[in-house]
PDB file of C-alpha atoms in Angstrom:
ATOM      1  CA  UNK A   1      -2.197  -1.398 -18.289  1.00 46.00           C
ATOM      2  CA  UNK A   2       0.899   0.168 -19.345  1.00 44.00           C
ATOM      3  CA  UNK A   3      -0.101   3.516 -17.890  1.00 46.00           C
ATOM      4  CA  UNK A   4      -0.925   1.824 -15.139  1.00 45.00           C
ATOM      5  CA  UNK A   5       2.037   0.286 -14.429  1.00 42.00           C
ATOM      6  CA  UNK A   6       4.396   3.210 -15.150  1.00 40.00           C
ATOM      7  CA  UNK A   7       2.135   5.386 -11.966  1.00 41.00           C
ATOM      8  CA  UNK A   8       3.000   2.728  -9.696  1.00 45.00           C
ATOM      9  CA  UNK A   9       6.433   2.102 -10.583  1.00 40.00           C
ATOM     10  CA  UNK A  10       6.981   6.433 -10.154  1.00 39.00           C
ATOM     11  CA  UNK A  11       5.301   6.522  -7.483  1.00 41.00           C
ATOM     12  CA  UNK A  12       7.139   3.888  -5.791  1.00 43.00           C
ATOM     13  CA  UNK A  13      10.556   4.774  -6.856  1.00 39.00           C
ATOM     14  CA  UNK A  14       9.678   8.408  -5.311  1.00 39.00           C
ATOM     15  CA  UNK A  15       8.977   7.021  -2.136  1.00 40.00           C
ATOM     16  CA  UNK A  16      12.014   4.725  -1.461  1.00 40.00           C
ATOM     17  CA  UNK A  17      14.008   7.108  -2.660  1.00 35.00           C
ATOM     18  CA  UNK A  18      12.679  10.115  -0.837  1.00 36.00           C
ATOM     19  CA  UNK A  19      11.698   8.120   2.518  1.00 39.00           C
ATOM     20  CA  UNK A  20      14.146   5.402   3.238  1.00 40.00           C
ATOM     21  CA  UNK A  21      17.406   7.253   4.702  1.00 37.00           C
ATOM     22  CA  UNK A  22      18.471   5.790   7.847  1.00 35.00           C
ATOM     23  CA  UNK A  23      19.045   9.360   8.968  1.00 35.00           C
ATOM     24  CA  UNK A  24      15.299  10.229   8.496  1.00 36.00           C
ATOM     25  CA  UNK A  25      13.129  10.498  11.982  1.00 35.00           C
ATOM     26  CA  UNK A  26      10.161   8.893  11.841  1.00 38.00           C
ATOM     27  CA  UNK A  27       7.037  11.012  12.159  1.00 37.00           C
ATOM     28  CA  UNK A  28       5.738  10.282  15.808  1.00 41.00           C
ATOM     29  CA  UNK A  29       2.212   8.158  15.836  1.00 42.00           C
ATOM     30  CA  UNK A  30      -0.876   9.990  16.311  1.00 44.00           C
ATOM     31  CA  UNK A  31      -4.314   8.738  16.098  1.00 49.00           C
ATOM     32  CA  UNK A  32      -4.416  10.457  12.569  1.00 73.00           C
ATOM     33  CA  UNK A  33      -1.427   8.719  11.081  1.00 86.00           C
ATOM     34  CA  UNK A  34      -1.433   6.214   8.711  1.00 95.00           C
ATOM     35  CA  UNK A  35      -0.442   2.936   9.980  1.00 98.00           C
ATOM     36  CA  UNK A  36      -0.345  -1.055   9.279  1.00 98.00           C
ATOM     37  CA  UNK A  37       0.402  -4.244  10.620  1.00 98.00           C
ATOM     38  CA  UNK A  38       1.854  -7.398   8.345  1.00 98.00           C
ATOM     39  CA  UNK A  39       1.550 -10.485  10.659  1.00 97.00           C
ATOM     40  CA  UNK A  40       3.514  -9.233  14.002  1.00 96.00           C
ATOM     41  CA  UNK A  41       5.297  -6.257  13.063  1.00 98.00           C
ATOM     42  CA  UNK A  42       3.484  -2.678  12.877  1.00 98.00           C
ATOM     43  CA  UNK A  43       4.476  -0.020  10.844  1.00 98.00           C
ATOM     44  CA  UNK A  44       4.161   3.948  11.032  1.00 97.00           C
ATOM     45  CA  UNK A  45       3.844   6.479   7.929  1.00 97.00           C
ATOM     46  CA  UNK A  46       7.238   8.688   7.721  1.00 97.00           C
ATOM     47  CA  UNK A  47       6.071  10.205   4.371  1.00 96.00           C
ATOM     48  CA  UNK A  48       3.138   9.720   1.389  1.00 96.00           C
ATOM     49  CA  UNK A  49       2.858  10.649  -2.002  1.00 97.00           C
ATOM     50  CA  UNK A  50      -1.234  10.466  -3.527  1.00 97.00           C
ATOM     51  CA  UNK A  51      -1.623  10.513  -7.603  1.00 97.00           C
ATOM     52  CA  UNK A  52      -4.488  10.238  -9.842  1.00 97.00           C
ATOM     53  CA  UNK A  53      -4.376  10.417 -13.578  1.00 97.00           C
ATOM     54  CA  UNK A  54      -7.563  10.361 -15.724  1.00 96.00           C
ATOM     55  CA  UNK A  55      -8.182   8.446 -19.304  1.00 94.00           C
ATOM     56  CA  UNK A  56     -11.572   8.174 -21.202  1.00 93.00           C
ATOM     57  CA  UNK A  57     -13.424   8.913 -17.839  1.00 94.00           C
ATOM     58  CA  UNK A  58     -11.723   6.660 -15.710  1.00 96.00           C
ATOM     59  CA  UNK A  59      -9.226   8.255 -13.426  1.00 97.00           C
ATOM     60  CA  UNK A  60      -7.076   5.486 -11.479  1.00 97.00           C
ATOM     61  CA  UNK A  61      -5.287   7.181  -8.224  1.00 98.00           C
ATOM     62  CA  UNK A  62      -2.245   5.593  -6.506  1.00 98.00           C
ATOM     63  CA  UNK A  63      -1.253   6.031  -2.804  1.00 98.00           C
ATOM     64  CA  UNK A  64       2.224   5.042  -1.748  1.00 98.00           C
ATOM     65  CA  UNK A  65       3.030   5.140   2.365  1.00 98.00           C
ATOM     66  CA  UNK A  66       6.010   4.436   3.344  1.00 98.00           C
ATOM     67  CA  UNK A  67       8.134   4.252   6.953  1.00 97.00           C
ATOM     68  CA  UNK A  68      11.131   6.215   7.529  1.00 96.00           C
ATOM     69  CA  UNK A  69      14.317   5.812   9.277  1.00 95.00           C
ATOM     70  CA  UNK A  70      14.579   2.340  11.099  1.00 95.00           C
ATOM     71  CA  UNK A  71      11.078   1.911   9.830  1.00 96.00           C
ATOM     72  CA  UNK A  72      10.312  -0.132  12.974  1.00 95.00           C
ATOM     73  CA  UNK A  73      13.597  -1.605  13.708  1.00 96.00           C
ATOM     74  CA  UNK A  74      12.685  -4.968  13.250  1.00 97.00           C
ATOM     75  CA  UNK A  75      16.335  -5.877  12.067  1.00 97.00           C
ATOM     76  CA  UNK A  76      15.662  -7.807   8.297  1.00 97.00           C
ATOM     77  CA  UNK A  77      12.074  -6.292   8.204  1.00 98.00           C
ATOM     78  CA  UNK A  78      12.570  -3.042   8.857  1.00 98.00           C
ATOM     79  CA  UNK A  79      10.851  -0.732   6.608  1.00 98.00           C
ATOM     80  CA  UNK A  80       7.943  -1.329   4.840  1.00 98.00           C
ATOM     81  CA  UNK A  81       5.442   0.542   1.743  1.00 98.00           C
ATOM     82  CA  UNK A  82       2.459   0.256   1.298  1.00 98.00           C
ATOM     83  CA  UNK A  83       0.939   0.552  -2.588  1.00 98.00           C
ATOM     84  CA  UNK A  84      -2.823   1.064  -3.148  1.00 98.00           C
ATOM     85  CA  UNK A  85      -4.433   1.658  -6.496  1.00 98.00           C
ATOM     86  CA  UNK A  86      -7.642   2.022  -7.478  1.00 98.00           C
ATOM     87  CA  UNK A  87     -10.287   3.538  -9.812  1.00 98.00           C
ATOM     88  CA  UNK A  88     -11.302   6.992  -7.877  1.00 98.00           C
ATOM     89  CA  UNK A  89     -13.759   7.800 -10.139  1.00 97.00           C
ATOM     90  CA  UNK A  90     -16.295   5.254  -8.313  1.00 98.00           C
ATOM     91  CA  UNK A  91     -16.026   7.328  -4.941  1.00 97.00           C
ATOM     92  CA  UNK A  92     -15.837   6.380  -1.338  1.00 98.00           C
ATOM     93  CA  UNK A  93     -17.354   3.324  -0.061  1.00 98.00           C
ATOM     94  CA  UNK A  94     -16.027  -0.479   0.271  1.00 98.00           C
ATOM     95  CA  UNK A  95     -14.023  -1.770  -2.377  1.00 98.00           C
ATOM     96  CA  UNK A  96     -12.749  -5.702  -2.975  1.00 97.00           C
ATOM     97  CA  UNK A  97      -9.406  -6.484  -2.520  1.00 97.00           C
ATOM     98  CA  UNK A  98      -7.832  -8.168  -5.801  1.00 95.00           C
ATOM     99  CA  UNK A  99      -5.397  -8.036  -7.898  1.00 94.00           C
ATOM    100  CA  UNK A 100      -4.274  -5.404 -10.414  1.00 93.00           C
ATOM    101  CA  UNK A 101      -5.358  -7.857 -13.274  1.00 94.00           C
ATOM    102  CA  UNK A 102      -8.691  -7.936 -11.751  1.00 95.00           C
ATOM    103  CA  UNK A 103      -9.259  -4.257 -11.325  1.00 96.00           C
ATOM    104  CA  UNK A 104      -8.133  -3.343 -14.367  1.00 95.00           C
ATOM    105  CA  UNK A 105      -9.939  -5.447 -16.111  1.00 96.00           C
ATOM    106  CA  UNK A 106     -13.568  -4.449 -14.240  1.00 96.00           C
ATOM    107  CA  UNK A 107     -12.962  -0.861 -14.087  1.00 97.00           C
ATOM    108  CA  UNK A 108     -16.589   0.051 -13.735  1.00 97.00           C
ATOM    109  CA  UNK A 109     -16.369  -2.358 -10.245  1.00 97.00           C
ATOM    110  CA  UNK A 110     -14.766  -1.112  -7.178  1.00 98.00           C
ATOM    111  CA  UNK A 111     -12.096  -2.933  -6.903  1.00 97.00           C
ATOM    112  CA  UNK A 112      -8.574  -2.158  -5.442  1.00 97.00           C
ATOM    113  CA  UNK A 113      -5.340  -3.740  -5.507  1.00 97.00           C
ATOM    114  CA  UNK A 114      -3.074  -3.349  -2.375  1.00 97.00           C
ATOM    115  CA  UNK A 115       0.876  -4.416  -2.083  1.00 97.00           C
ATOM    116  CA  UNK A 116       3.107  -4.171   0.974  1.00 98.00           C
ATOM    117  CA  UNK A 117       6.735  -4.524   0.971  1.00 98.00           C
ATOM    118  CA  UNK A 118       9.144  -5.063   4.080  1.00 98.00           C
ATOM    119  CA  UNK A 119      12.534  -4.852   4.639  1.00 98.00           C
ATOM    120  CA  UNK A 120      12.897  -1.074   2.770  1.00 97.00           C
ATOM    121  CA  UNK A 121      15.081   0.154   5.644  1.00 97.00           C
ATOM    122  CA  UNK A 122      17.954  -2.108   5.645  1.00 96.00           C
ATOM    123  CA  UNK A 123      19.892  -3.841   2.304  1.00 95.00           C
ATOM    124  CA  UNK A 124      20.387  -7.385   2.782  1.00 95.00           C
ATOM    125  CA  UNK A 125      16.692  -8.093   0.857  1.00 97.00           C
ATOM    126  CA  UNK A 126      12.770  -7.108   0.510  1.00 98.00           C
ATOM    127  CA  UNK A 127       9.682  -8.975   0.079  1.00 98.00           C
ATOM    128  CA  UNK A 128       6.494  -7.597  -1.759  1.00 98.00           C
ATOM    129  CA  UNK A 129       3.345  -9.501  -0.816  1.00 98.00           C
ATOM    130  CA  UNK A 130       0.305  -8.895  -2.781  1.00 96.00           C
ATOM    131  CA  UNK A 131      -3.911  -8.439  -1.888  1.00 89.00           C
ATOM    132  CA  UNK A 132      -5.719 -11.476  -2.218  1.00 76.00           C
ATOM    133  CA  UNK A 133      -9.118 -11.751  -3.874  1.00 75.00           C
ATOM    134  CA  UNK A 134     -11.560 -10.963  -1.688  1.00 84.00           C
ATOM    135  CA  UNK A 135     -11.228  -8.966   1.925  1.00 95.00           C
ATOM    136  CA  UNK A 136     -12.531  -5.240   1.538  1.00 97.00           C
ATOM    137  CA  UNK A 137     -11.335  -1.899   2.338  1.00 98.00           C
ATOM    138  CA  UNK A 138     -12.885   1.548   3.271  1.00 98.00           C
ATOM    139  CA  UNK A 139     -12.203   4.761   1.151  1.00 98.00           C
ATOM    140  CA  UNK A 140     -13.307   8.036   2.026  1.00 98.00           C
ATOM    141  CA  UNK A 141     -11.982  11.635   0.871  1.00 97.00           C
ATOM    142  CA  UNK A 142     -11.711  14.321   3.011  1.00 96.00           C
ATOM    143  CA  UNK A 143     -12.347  17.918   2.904  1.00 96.00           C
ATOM    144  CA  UNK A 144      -9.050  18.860   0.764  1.00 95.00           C
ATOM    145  CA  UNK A 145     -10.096  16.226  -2.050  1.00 94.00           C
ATOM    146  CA  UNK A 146      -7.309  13.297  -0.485  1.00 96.00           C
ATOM    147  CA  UNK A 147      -8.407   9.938   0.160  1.00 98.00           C
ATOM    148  CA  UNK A 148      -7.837   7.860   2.522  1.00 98.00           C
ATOM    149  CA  UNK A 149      -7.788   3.896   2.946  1.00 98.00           C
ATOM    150  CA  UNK A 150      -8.160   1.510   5.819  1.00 98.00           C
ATOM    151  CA  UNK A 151      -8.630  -2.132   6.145  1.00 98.00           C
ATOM    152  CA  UNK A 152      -9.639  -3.106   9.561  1.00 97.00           C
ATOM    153  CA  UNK A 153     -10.667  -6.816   9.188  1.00 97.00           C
ATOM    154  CA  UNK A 154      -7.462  -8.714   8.461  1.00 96.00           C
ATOM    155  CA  UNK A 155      -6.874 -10.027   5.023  1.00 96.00           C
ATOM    156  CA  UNK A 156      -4.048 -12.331   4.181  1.00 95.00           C
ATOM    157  CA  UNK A 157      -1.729 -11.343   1.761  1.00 96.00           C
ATOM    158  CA  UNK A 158       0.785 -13.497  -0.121  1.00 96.00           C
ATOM    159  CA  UNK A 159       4.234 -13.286  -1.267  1.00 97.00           C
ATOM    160  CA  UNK A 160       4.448 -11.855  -4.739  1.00 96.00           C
ATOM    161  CA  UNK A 161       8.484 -10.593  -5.188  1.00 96.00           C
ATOM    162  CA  UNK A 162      11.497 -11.224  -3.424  1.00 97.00           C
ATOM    163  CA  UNK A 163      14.334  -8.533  -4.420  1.00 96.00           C
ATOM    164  CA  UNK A 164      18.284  -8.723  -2.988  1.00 95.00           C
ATOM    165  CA  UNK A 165      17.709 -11.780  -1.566  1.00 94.00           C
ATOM    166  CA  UNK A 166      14.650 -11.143  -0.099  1.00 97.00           C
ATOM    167  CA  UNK A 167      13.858 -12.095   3.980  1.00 97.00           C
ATOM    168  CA  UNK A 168      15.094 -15.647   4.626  1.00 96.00           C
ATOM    169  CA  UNK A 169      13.069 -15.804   7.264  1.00 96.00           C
ATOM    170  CA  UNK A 170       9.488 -14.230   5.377  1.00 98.00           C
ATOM    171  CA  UNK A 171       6.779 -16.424   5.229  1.00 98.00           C
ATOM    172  CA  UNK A 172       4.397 -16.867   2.390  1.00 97.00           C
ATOM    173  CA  UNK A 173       1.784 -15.017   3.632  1.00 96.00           C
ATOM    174  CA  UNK A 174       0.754 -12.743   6.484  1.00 97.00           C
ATOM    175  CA  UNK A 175      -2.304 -11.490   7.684  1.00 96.00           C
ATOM    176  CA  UNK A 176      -2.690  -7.340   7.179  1.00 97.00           C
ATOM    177  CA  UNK A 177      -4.466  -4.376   8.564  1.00 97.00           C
ATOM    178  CA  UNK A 178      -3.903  -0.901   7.354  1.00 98.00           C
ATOM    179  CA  UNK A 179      -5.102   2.617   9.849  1.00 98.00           C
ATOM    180  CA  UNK A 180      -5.843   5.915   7.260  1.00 98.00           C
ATOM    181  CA  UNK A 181      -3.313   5.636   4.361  1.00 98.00           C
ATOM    182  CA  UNK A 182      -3.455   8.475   2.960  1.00 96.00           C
TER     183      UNK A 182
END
């Protein structure tokens, strides 16, 4: 767990660091980029970062996307990262939505945990919202050896972690789709 926990927490400090300059220009939206919607506001990949690391067989990978820029200018929830983990080692297919407790516990069940935080591109406050159990999402790997992760039927995810503040105005859950993160 502690391994775990130290991935996710590089591999999101990377990302905010690296992606979440005002200055930054957003990578225009294709049909290949990664994308996601938390309740009404949609959000674009600027910039990814894809990790595995293997122990006693098992080799957990981590996918951070994150906007850039304005991230979506959406004033207080501009911005917004998406975290994925889950145990590679069981291939593509469907895996459950739950939470990081859950997969690590069952690591011989596909299971993956997925977070999503808003308001990245502006200071006044964020708001991390966590997978539920239950919902499913679709990995497959491409030619180069990178997944990729989409969840087209909505699943609602619920307010883990409010930092700065958070969003005043942030409910306690949303409903959430996610387009290729890769």
């Amino acid at each position: 767990m502690k391994k775990l926990s130290a991935l996710i927490l590089a591999l999101s400090a990377a990302m905010l660091v690296s992606c979440g300059g005002k200055g930054d220009n957003p990578t225009p939206a294709n049909d290949d980029a990664a994308s996601w919607k938390l309740g009404d506001y949609s959000y674009v990949k600027g910039g990814s970062s894809q990790s595995s690391q293997t122990n006693d067989g098992k080799t957990i990978t981590a996918i951070v996307v994150s906007t850039t820029g304005d991230g979506g200018n959406y004033g207080a929830f501009s911005g917004s990262a998406v975290t994925i983990t889950f145990y590679s080692n069981l291939g593509e297919g469907t895996y459950t939505l739950g939470t990081t407790e859950t997969m690590v516990s069952n690591p011989a069940s596909k299971i993956m945990n997925i977070d999503c935080t808003i308001g990245t591109a502006v200071n006044t406050g964020a708001v991390l919202y966590d997978s539920p159990s239950g919902g499913t999402a679709e990995v497959t790997k491409d030619s180069n050896g990178k997944f990729h992760v989409s969840v087209t039927t909505p699943v609602t995810l619920t307010k883990k972690i409010s930092t700065g503040g958070g969003i005043p105005a942030a409910k306690d859950s949303y409903q959430f789709t996610l387009k290729n993160a890769n």
